[in-house]
Short mmCIF file of C-alpha atoms and ligand atoms in Angstrom, two decimals:
data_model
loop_
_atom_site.label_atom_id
_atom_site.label_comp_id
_atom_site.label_asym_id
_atom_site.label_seq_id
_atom_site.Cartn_x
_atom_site.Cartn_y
_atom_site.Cartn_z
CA UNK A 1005 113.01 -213.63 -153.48
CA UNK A 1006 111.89 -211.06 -151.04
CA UNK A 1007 111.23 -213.72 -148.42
CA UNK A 1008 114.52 -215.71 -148.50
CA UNK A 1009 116.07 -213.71 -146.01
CA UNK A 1010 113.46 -213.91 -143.76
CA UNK A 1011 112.94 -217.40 -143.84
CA UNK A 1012 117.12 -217.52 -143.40
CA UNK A 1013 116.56 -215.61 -140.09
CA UNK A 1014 113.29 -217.59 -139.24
CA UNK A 1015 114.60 -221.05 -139.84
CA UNK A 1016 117.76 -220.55 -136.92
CA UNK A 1017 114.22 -219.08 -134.84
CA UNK A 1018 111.84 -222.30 -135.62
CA UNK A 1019 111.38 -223.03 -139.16
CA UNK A 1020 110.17 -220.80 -142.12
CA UNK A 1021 107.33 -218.48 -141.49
CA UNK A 1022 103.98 -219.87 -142.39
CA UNK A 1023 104.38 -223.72 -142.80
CA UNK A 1024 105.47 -224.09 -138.62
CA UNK A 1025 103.28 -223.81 -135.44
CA UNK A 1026 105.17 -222.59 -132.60
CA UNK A 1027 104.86 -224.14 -129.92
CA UNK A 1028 102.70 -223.19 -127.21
CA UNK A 1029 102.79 -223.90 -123.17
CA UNK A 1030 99.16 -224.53 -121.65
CA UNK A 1031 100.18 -224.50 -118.40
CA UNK A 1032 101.41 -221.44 -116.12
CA UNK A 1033 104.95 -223.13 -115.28
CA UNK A 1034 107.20 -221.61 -116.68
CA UNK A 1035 105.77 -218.00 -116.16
CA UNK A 1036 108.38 -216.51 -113.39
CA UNK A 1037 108.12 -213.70 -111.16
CA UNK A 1038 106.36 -211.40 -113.74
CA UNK A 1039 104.56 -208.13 -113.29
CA UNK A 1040 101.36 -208.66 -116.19
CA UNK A 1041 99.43 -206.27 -114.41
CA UNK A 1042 95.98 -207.96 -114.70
CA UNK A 1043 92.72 -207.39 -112.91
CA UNK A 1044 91.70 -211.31 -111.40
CA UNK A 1045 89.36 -211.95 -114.37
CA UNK A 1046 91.86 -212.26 -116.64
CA UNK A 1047 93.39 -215.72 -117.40
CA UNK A 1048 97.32 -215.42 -118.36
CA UNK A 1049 98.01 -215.20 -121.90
CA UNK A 1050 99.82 -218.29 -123.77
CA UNK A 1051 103.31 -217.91 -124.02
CA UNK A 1052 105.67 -219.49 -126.64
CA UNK A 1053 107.58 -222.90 -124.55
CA UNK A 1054 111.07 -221.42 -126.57
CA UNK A 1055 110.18 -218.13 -125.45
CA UNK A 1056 108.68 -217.73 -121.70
CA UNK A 1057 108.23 -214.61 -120.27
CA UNK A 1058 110.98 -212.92 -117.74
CA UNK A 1059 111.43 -209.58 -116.38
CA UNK A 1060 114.71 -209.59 -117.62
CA UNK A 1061 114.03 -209.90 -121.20
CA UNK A 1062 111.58 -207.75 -121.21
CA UNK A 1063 113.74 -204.94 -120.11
CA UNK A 1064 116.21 -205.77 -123.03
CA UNK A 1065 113.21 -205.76 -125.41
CA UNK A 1066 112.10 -202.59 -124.23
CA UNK A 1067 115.90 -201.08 -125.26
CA UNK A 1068 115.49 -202.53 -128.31
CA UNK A 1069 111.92 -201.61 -129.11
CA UNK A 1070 113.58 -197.94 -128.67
CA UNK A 1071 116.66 -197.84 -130.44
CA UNK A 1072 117.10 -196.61 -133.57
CA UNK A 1073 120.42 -198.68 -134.21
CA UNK A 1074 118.10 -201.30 -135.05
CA UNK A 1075 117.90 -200.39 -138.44
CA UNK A 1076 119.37 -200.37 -142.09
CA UNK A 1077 119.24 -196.34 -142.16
CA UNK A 1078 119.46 -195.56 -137.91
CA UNK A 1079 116.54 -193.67 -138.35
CA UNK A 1080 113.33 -196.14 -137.55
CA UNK A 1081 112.71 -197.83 -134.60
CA UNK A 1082 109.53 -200.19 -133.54
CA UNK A 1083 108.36 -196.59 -131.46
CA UNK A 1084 108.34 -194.64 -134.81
CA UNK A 1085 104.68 -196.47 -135.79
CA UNK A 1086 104.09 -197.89 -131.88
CA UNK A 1087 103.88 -194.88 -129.67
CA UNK A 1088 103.41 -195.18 -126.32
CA UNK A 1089 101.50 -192.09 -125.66
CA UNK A 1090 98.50 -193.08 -128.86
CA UNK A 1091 98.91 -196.95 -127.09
CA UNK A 1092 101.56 -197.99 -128.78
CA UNK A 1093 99.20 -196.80 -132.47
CA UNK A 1094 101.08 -194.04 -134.35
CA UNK A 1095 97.61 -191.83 -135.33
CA UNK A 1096 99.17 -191.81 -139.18
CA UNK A 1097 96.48 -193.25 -141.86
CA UNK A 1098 99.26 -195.53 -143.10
CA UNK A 1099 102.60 -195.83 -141.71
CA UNK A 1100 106.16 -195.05 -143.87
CA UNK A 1101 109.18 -197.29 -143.51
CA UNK A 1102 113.00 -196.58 -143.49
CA UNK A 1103 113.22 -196.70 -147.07
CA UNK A 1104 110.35 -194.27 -147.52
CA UNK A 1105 107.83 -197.13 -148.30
CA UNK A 1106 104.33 -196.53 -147.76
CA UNK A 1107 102.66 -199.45 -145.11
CA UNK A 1108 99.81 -200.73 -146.78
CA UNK A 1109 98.11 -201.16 -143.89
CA UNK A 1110 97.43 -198.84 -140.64
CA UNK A 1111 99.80 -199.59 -137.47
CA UNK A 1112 97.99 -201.02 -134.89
CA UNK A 1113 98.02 -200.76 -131.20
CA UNK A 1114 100.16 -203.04 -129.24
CA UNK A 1115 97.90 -203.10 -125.58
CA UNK A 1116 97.20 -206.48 -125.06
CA UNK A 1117 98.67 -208.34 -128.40
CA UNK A 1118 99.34 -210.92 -126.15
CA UNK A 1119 96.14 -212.60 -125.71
CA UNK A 1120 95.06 -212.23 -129.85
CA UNK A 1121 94.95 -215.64 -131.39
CA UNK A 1122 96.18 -213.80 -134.52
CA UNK A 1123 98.35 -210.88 -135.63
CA UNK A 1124 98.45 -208.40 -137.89
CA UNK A 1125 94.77 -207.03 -139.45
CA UNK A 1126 94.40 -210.13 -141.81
CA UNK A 1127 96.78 -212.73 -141.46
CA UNK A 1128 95.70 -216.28 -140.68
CA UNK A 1129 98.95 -217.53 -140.63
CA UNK A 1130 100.66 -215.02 -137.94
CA UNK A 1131 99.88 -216.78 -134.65
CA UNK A 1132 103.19 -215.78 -132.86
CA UNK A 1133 104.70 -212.46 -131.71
CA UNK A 1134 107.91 -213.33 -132.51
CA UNK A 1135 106.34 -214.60 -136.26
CA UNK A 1136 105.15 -210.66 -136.68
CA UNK A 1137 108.69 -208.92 -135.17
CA UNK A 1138 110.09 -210.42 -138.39
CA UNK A 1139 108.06 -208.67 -140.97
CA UNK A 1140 109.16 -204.86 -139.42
CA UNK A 1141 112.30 -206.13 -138.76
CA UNK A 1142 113.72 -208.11 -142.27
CA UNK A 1143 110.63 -207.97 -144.55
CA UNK A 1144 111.37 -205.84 -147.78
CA UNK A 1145 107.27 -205.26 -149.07
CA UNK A 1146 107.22 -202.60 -147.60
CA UNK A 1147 110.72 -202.32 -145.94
CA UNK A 1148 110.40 -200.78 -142.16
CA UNK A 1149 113.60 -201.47 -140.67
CA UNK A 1150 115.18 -202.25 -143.58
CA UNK A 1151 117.99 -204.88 -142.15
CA UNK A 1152 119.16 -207.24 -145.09
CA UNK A 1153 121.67 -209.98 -145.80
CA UNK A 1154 124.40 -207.14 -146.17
CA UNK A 1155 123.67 -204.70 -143.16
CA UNK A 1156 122.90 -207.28 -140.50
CA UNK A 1157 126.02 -208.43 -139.17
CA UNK A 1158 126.98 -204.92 -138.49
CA UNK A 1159 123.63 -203.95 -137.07
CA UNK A 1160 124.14 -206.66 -134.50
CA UNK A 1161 127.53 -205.67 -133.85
CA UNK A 1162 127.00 -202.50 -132.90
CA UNK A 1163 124.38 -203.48 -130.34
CA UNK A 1164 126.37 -206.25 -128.58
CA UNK A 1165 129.17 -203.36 -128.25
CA UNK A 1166 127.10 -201.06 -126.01
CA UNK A 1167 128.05 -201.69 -122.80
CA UNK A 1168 124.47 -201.04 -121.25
CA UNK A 1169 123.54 -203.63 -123.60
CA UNK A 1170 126.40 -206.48 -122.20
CA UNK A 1171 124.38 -205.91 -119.12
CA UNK A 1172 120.88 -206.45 -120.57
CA UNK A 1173 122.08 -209.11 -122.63
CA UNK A 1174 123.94 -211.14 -118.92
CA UNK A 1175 120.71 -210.38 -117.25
CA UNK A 1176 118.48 -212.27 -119.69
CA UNK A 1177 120.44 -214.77 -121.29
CA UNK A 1178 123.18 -215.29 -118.29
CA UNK A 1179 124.06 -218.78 -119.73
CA UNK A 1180 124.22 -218.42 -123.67
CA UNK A 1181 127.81 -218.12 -124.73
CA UNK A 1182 126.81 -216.35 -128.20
CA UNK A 1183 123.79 -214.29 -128.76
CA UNK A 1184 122.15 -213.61 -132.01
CA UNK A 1185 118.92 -212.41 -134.05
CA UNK A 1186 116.89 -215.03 -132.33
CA UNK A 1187 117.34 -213.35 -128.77
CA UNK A 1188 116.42 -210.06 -130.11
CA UNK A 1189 113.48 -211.34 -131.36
CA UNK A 1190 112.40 -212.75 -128.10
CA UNK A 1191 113.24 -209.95 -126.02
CA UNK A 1192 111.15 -207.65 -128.43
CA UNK A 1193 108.31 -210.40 -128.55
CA UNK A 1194 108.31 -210.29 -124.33
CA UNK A 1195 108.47 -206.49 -124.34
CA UNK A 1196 105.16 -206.58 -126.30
CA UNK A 1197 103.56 -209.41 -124.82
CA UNK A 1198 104.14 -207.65 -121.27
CA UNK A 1199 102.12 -204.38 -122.59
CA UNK A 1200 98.88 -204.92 -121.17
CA UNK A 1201 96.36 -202.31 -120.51
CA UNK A 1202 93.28 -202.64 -117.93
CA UNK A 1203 93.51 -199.56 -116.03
CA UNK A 1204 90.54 -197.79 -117.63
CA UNK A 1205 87.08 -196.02 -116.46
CA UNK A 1206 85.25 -199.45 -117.78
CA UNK A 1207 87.77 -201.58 -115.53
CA UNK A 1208 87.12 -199.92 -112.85
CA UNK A 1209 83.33 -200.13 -113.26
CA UNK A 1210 84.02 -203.60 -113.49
CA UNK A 1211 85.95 -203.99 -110.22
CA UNK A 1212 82.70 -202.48 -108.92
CA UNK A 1213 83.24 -199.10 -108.72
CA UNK A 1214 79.52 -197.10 -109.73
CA UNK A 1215 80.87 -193.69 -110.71
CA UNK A 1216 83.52 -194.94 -112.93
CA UNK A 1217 81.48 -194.38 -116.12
CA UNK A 1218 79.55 -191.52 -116.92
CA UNK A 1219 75.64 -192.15 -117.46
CA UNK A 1220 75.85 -191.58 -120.95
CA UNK A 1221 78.91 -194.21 -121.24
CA UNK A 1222 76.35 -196.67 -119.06
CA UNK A 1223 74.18 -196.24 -122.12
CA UNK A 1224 76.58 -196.78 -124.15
CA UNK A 1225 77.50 -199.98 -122.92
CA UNK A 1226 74.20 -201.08 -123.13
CA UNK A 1227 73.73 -200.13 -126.79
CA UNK A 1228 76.73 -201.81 -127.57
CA UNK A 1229 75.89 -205.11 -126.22
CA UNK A 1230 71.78 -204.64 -127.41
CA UNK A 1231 71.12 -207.16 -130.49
CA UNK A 1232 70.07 -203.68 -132.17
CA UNK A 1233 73.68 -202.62 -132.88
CA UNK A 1234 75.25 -206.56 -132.17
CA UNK A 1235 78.75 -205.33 -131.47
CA UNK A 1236 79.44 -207.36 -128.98
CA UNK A 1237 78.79 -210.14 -130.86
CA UNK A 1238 82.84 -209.23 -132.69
CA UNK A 1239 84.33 -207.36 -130.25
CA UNK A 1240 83.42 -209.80 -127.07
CA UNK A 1241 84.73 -210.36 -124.02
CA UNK A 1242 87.40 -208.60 -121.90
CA UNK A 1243 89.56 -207.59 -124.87
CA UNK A 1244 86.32 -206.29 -127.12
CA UNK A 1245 87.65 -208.69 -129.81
CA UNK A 1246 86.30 -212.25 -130.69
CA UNK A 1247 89.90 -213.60 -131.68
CA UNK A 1248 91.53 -214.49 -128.11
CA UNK A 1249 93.42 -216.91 -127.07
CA UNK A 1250 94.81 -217.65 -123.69
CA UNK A 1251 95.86 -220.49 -120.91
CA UNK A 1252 92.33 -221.60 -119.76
CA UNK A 1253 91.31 -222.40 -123.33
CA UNK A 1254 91.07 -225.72 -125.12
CA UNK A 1255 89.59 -224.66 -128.44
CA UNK A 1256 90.69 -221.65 -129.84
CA UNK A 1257 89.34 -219.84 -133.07
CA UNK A 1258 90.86 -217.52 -135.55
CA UNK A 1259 87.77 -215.44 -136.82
CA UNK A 1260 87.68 -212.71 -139.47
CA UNK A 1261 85.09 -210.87 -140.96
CA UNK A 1262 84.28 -208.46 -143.83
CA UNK A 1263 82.33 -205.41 -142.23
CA UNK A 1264 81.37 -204.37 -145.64
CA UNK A 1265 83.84 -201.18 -146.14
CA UNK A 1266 84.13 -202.05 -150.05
CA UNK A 1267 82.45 -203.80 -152.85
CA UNK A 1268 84.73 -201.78 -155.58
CA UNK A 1269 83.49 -204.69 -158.58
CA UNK A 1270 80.46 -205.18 -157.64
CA UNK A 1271 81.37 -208.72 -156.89
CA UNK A 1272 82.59 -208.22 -153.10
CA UNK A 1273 86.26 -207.23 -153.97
CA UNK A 1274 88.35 -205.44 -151.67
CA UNK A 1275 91.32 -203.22 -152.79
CA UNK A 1276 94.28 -205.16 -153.58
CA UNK A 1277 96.73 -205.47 -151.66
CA UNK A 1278 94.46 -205.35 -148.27
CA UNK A 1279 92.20 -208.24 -149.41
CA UNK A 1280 91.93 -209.48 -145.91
CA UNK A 1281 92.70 -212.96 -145.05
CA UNK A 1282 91.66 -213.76 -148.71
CA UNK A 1283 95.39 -212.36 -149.11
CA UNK A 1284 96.78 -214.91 -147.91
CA UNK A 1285 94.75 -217.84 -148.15
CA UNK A 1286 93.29 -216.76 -151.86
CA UNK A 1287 89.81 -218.35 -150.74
CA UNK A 1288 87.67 -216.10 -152.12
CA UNK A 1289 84.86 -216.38 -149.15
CA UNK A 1290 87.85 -214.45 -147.35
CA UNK A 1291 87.54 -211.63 -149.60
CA UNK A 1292 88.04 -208.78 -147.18
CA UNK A 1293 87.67 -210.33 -143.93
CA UNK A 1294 89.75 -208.93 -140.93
CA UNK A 1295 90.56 -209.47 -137.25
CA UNK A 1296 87.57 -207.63 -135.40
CA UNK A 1297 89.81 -205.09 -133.70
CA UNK A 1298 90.19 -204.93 -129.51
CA UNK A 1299 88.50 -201.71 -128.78
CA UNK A 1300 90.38 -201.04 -125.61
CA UNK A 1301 92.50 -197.64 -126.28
CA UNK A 1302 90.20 -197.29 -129.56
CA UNK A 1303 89.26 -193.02 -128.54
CA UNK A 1304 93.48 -192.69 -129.03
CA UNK A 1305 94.41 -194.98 -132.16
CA UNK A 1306 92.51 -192.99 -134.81
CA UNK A 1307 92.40 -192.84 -138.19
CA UNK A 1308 90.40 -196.59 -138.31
CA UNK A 1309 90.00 -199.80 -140.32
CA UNK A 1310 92.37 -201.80 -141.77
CA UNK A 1311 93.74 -198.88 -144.18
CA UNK A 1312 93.06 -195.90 -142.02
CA UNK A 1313 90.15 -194.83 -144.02
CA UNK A 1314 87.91 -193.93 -140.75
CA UNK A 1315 88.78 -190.89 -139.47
CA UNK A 1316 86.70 -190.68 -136.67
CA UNK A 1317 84.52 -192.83 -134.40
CA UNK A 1318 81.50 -190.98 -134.70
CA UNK A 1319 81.90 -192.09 -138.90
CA UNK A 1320 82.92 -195.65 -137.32
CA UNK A 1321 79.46 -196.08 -135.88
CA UNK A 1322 77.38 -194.46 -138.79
CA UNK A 1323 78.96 -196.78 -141.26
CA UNK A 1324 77.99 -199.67 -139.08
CA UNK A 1325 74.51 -198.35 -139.14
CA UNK A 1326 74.58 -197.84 -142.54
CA UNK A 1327 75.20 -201.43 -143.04
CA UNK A 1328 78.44 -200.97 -144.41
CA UNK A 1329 80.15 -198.08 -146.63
CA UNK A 1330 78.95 -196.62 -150.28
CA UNK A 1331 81.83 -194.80 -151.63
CA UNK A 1332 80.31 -192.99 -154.67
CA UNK A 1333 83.45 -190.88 -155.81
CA UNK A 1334 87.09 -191.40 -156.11
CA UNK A 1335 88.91 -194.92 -156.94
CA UNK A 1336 87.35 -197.36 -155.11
CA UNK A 1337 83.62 -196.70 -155.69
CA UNK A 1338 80.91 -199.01 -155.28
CA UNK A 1339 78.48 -199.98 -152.39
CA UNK A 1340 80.33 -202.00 -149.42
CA UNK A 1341 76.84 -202.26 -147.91
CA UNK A 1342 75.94 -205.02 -150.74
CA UNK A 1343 79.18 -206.60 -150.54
CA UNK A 1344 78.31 -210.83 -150.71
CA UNK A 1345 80.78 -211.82 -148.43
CA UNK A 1346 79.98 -209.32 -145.42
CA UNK A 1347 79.17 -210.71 -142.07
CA UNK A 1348 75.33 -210.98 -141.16
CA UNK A 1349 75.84 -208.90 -138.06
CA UNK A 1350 76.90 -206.05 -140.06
CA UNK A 1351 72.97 -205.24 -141.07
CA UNK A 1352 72.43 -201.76 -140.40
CA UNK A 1353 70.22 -200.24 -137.86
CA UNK A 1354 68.57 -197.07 -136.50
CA UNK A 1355 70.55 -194.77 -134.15
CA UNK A 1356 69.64 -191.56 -132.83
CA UNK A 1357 72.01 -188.86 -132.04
CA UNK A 1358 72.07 -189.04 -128.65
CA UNK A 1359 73.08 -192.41 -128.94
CA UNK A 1360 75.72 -192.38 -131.21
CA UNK A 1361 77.19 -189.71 -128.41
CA UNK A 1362 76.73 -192.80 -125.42
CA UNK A 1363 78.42 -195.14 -127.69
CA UNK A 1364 81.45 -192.94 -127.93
CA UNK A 1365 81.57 -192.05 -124.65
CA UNK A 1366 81.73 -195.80 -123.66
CA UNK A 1367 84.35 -196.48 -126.30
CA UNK A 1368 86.15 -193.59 -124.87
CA UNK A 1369 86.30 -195.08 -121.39
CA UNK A 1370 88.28 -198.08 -122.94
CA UNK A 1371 90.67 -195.86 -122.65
CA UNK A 1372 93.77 -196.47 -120.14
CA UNK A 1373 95.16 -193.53 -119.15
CA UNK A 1374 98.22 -194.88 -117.03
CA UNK A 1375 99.36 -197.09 -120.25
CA UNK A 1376 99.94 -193.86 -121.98
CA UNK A 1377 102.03 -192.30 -119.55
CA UNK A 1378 103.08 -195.66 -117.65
CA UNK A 1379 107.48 -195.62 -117.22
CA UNK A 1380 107.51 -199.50 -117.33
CA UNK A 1381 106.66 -199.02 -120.97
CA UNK A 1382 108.72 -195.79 -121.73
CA UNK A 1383 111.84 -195.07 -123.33
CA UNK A 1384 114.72 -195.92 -121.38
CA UNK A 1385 116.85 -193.71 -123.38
CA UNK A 1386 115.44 -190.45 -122.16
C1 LIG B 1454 106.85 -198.58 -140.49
C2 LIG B 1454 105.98 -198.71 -139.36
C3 LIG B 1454 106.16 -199.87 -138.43
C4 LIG B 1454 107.31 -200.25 -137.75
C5 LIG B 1454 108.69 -199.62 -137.84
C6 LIG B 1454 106.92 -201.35 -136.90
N1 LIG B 1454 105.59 -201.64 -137.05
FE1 LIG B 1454 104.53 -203.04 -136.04
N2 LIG B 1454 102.94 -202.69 -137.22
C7 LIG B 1454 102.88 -201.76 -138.22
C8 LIG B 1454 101.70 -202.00 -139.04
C9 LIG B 1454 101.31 -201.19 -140.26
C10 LIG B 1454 101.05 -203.12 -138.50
C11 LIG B 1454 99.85 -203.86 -139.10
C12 LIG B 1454 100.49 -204.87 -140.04
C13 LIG B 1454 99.59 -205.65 -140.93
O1 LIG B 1454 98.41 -205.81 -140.66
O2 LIG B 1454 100.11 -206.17 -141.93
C14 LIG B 1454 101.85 -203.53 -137.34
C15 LIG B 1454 101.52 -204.61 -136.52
C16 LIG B 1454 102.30 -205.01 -135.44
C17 LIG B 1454 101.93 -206.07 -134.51
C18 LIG B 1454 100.64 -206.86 -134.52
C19 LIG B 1454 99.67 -206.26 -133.51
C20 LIG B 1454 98.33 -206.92 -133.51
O3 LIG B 1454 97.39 -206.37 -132.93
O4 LIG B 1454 98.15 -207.99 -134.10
C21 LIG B 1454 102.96 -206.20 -133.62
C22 LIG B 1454 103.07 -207.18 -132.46
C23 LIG B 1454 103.97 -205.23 -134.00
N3 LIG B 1454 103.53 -204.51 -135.10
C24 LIG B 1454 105.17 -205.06 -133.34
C25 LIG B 1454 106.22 -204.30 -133.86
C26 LIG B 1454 107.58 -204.33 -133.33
C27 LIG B 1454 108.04 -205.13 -132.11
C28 LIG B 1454 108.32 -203.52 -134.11
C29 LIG B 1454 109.82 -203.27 -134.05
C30 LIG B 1454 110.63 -204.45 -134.30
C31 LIG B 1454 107.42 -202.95 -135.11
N4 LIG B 1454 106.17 -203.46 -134.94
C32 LIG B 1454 107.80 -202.02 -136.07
C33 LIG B 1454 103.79 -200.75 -138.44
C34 LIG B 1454 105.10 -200.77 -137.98
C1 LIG B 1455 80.75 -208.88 -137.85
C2 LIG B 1455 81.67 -208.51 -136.81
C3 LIG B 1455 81.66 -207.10 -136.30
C4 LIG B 1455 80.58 -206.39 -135.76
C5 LIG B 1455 79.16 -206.86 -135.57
C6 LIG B 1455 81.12 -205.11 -135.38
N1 LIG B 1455 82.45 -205.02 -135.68
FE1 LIG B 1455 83.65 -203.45 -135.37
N2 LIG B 1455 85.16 -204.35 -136.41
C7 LIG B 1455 85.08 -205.62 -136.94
C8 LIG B 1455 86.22 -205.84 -137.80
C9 LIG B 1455 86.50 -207.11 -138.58
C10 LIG B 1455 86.96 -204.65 -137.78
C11 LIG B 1455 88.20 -204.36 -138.65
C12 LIG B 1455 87.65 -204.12 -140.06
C13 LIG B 1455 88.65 -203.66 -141.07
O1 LIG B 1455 89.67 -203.08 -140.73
O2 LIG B 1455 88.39 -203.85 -142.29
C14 LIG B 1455 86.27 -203.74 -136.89
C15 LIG B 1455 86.70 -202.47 -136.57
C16 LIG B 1455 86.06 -201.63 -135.67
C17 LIG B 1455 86.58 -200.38 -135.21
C18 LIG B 1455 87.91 -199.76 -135.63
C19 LIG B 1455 88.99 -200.22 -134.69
C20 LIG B 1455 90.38 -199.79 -135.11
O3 LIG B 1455 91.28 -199.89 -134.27
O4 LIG B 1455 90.59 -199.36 -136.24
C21 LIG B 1455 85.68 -199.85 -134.32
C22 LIG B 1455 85.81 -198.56 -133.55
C23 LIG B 1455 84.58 -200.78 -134.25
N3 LIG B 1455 84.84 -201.85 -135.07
C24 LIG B 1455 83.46 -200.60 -133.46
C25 LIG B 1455 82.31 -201.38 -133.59
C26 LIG B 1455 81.00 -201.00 -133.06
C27 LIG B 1455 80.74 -199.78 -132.23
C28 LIG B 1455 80.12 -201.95 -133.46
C29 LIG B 1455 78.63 -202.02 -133.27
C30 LIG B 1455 77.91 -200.91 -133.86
C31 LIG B 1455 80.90 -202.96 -134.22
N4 LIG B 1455 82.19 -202.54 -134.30
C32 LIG B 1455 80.37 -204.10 -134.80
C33 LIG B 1455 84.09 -206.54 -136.71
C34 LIG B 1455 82.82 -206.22 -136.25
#
């Protein structure tokens, strides 16, 4: 039941979530005049061949993202778990909805979603932005926005009356007679895929500048990418994630992995509902493996994990040289470091102090500044 409505809305977008592919442009064609913001090692991220990126929708999405009319109760918009100023994280453990729900899972950062090859922590099946919108939007387990086959006629209604919206709406779609769910969906989809963030300290050590990072953060770095702590080897590349996809690929892979935060039967279980992809697939080699997480804006999106249940990054790296996480009180005991289906990278090493300290100091110079504070992303209500 709780999908129908969903898959109503999702079958006048492109067919019911999670047997379609959309559709995906390879080449850089239909990208117009569009401000991504990238330094020149980045390749452009794929875009949807319904959906392409434009300035003007964009704008519109970045309304919509902010407005609270988008709801069943008035009172939730996407900015009440995505704020701008913890990159577009909300710094709760786990979110609550409109309805008073509590999220199972922690809200995520939205910097750079549009190069991930997945969404969402654990979700094979999510390849699209626009796929994810729906879940906030019309999903009822857990219900965040809360619109439903009764409220959403007048939900759109009272959008499409705002004037400032007429305008948005002429700019973006100036040749659609009749505009519905579908071209809010975009427009939120383009606001999100335009928030990219490479404006940090590590960027500009990149570009070649040698002060950027502190000496202890140049330690850092190297620790991170030694084959004594093998980060790198899931949080790669320009993103510090191994699931990427973008316009100058041919192959592109979907990893997930099982870092070993619970073993709670002694057989590798994770707790139910945040199983990992094993959620959805129900292949039990899955059994709580997750999209490594892009690091970049990681020192401003605590609590951690999946759930939330890192508070800190100092506790992030321990666990990891711990080899994974013994919880020995409360309700999920048992020893995550013995977990059978965690990854081989997660091991365990030896760290000193010190170096735990350069490892945080080069995860904190992932962070960008200027996305936090940047007007392009900001409310345009205030
Ligand atoms: C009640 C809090 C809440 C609201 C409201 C909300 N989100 Fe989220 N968002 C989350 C959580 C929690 C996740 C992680 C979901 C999961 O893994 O199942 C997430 C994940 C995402 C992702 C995936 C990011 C990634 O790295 O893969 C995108 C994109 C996103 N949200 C966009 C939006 C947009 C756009 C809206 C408004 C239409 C919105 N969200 C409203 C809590 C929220
Ligand atoms: C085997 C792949 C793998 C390796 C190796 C790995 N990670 Fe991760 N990392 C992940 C995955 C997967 C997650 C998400 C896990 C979850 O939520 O259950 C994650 C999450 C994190 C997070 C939390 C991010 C967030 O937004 O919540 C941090 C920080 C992190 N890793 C840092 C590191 C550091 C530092 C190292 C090296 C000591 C490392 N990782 C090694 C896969 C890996």
């Amino acid at each position: 039941m709780k999908f129908i409505f969903v898959c109503f809305v999702l079958m006048a977008l492109s067919g019911c979530y999670g047997d379609s592919q959309t559709k995906v442009n390879d080449t850089s064609e239909s990208t117009t005049e569009f401000n991504w913001n990238l330094p020149p090692q980045m390749a452009l991220p794929v875009e949807p061949a319904d959906n392409p990126v434009t300035e003007a929708k964009f704008q519109l999405g970045r309304h919509l993202f902010y407005d609270n009319r988008l709801s069943g109760g008035g009172a939730i918009s996407c900015a009440s778990c995505h704020e701008q100023k913890k990159a577009f994280a909300d710094g709760k453990i786990r979110p609550t909805g409109g309805a008073g729900d509590l999220h199972p899972r922690n809200s995520q950062s939205l910097a750079n979603a549009a190069w991930f090859a997945t969404v969402t922590w654990g979700n094979p099946s999510l390849t699209t932005i626009e796929q994810q919108i729906m879940l906030p939007l019309f999903g009822t387990d857990p219900i965040e926005h809360g619109i439903n086959e009764t409220n959403h006629p007048a939900i759109l209604q009272s959008i499409l009356r705002d004037p400032r919206y007429t305008a948005l709406f002429a700019e973006a779609y100036p040749t659609l007679q009749q505009i519905d769910w579908k071209q809010l969906v975009d427009s939120l989809a383009t606001f999100v895929r335009g928030i990219t963030s490479f404006r940090s300290a590590y960027d500009s050590h990149l570009a070649g500048d040698k002060s950027a990072l502190s000496d202890s953060a140049k330690r850092g770095l190297q620790l991170f990418n030694s084959e004594r702590l093998e980060c790198f080897h899931c949080h790669d590349g320009h993103l510090f994630t191994d699931s990427v996809r973008d316009r100058s690929m041919r192959v592109v892979e979907t990893p997930f992995h099982n870092t070993g935060l619970y073993n709670i039967d002694g057989l590798g279980g994770y707790p139910e509902p945040n199983t990992g992809a094993h959620e959805v697939t129900g292949r039990i080699v899955e059994m709580g493996a997750f999209r490594a997480a892009s690091l970049r804006n990681v020192a401003v999106t605590a609590p951690y994990m999946h759930d939330g249940s890192i508070a800190t990054l100092e506790e992030v790296i321990r666990t990891y040289a711990a080899g994974g996480r013994n919880i020995t009180e409360g309700e999920h005991i048992g020893d995550g470091r013995r977990n059978p289906y965690k990854d081989s990278f997660i091991a365990g090493f030896d760290i000193t102090e010190d170096e735990i300290n350069d490892v945080i100091a080069f995860l904190n110079s992932l962070t960008d500044e200027k996305l936090l504070n940047d007007a392009r992303y900001g409310n345009p209500f205030e």
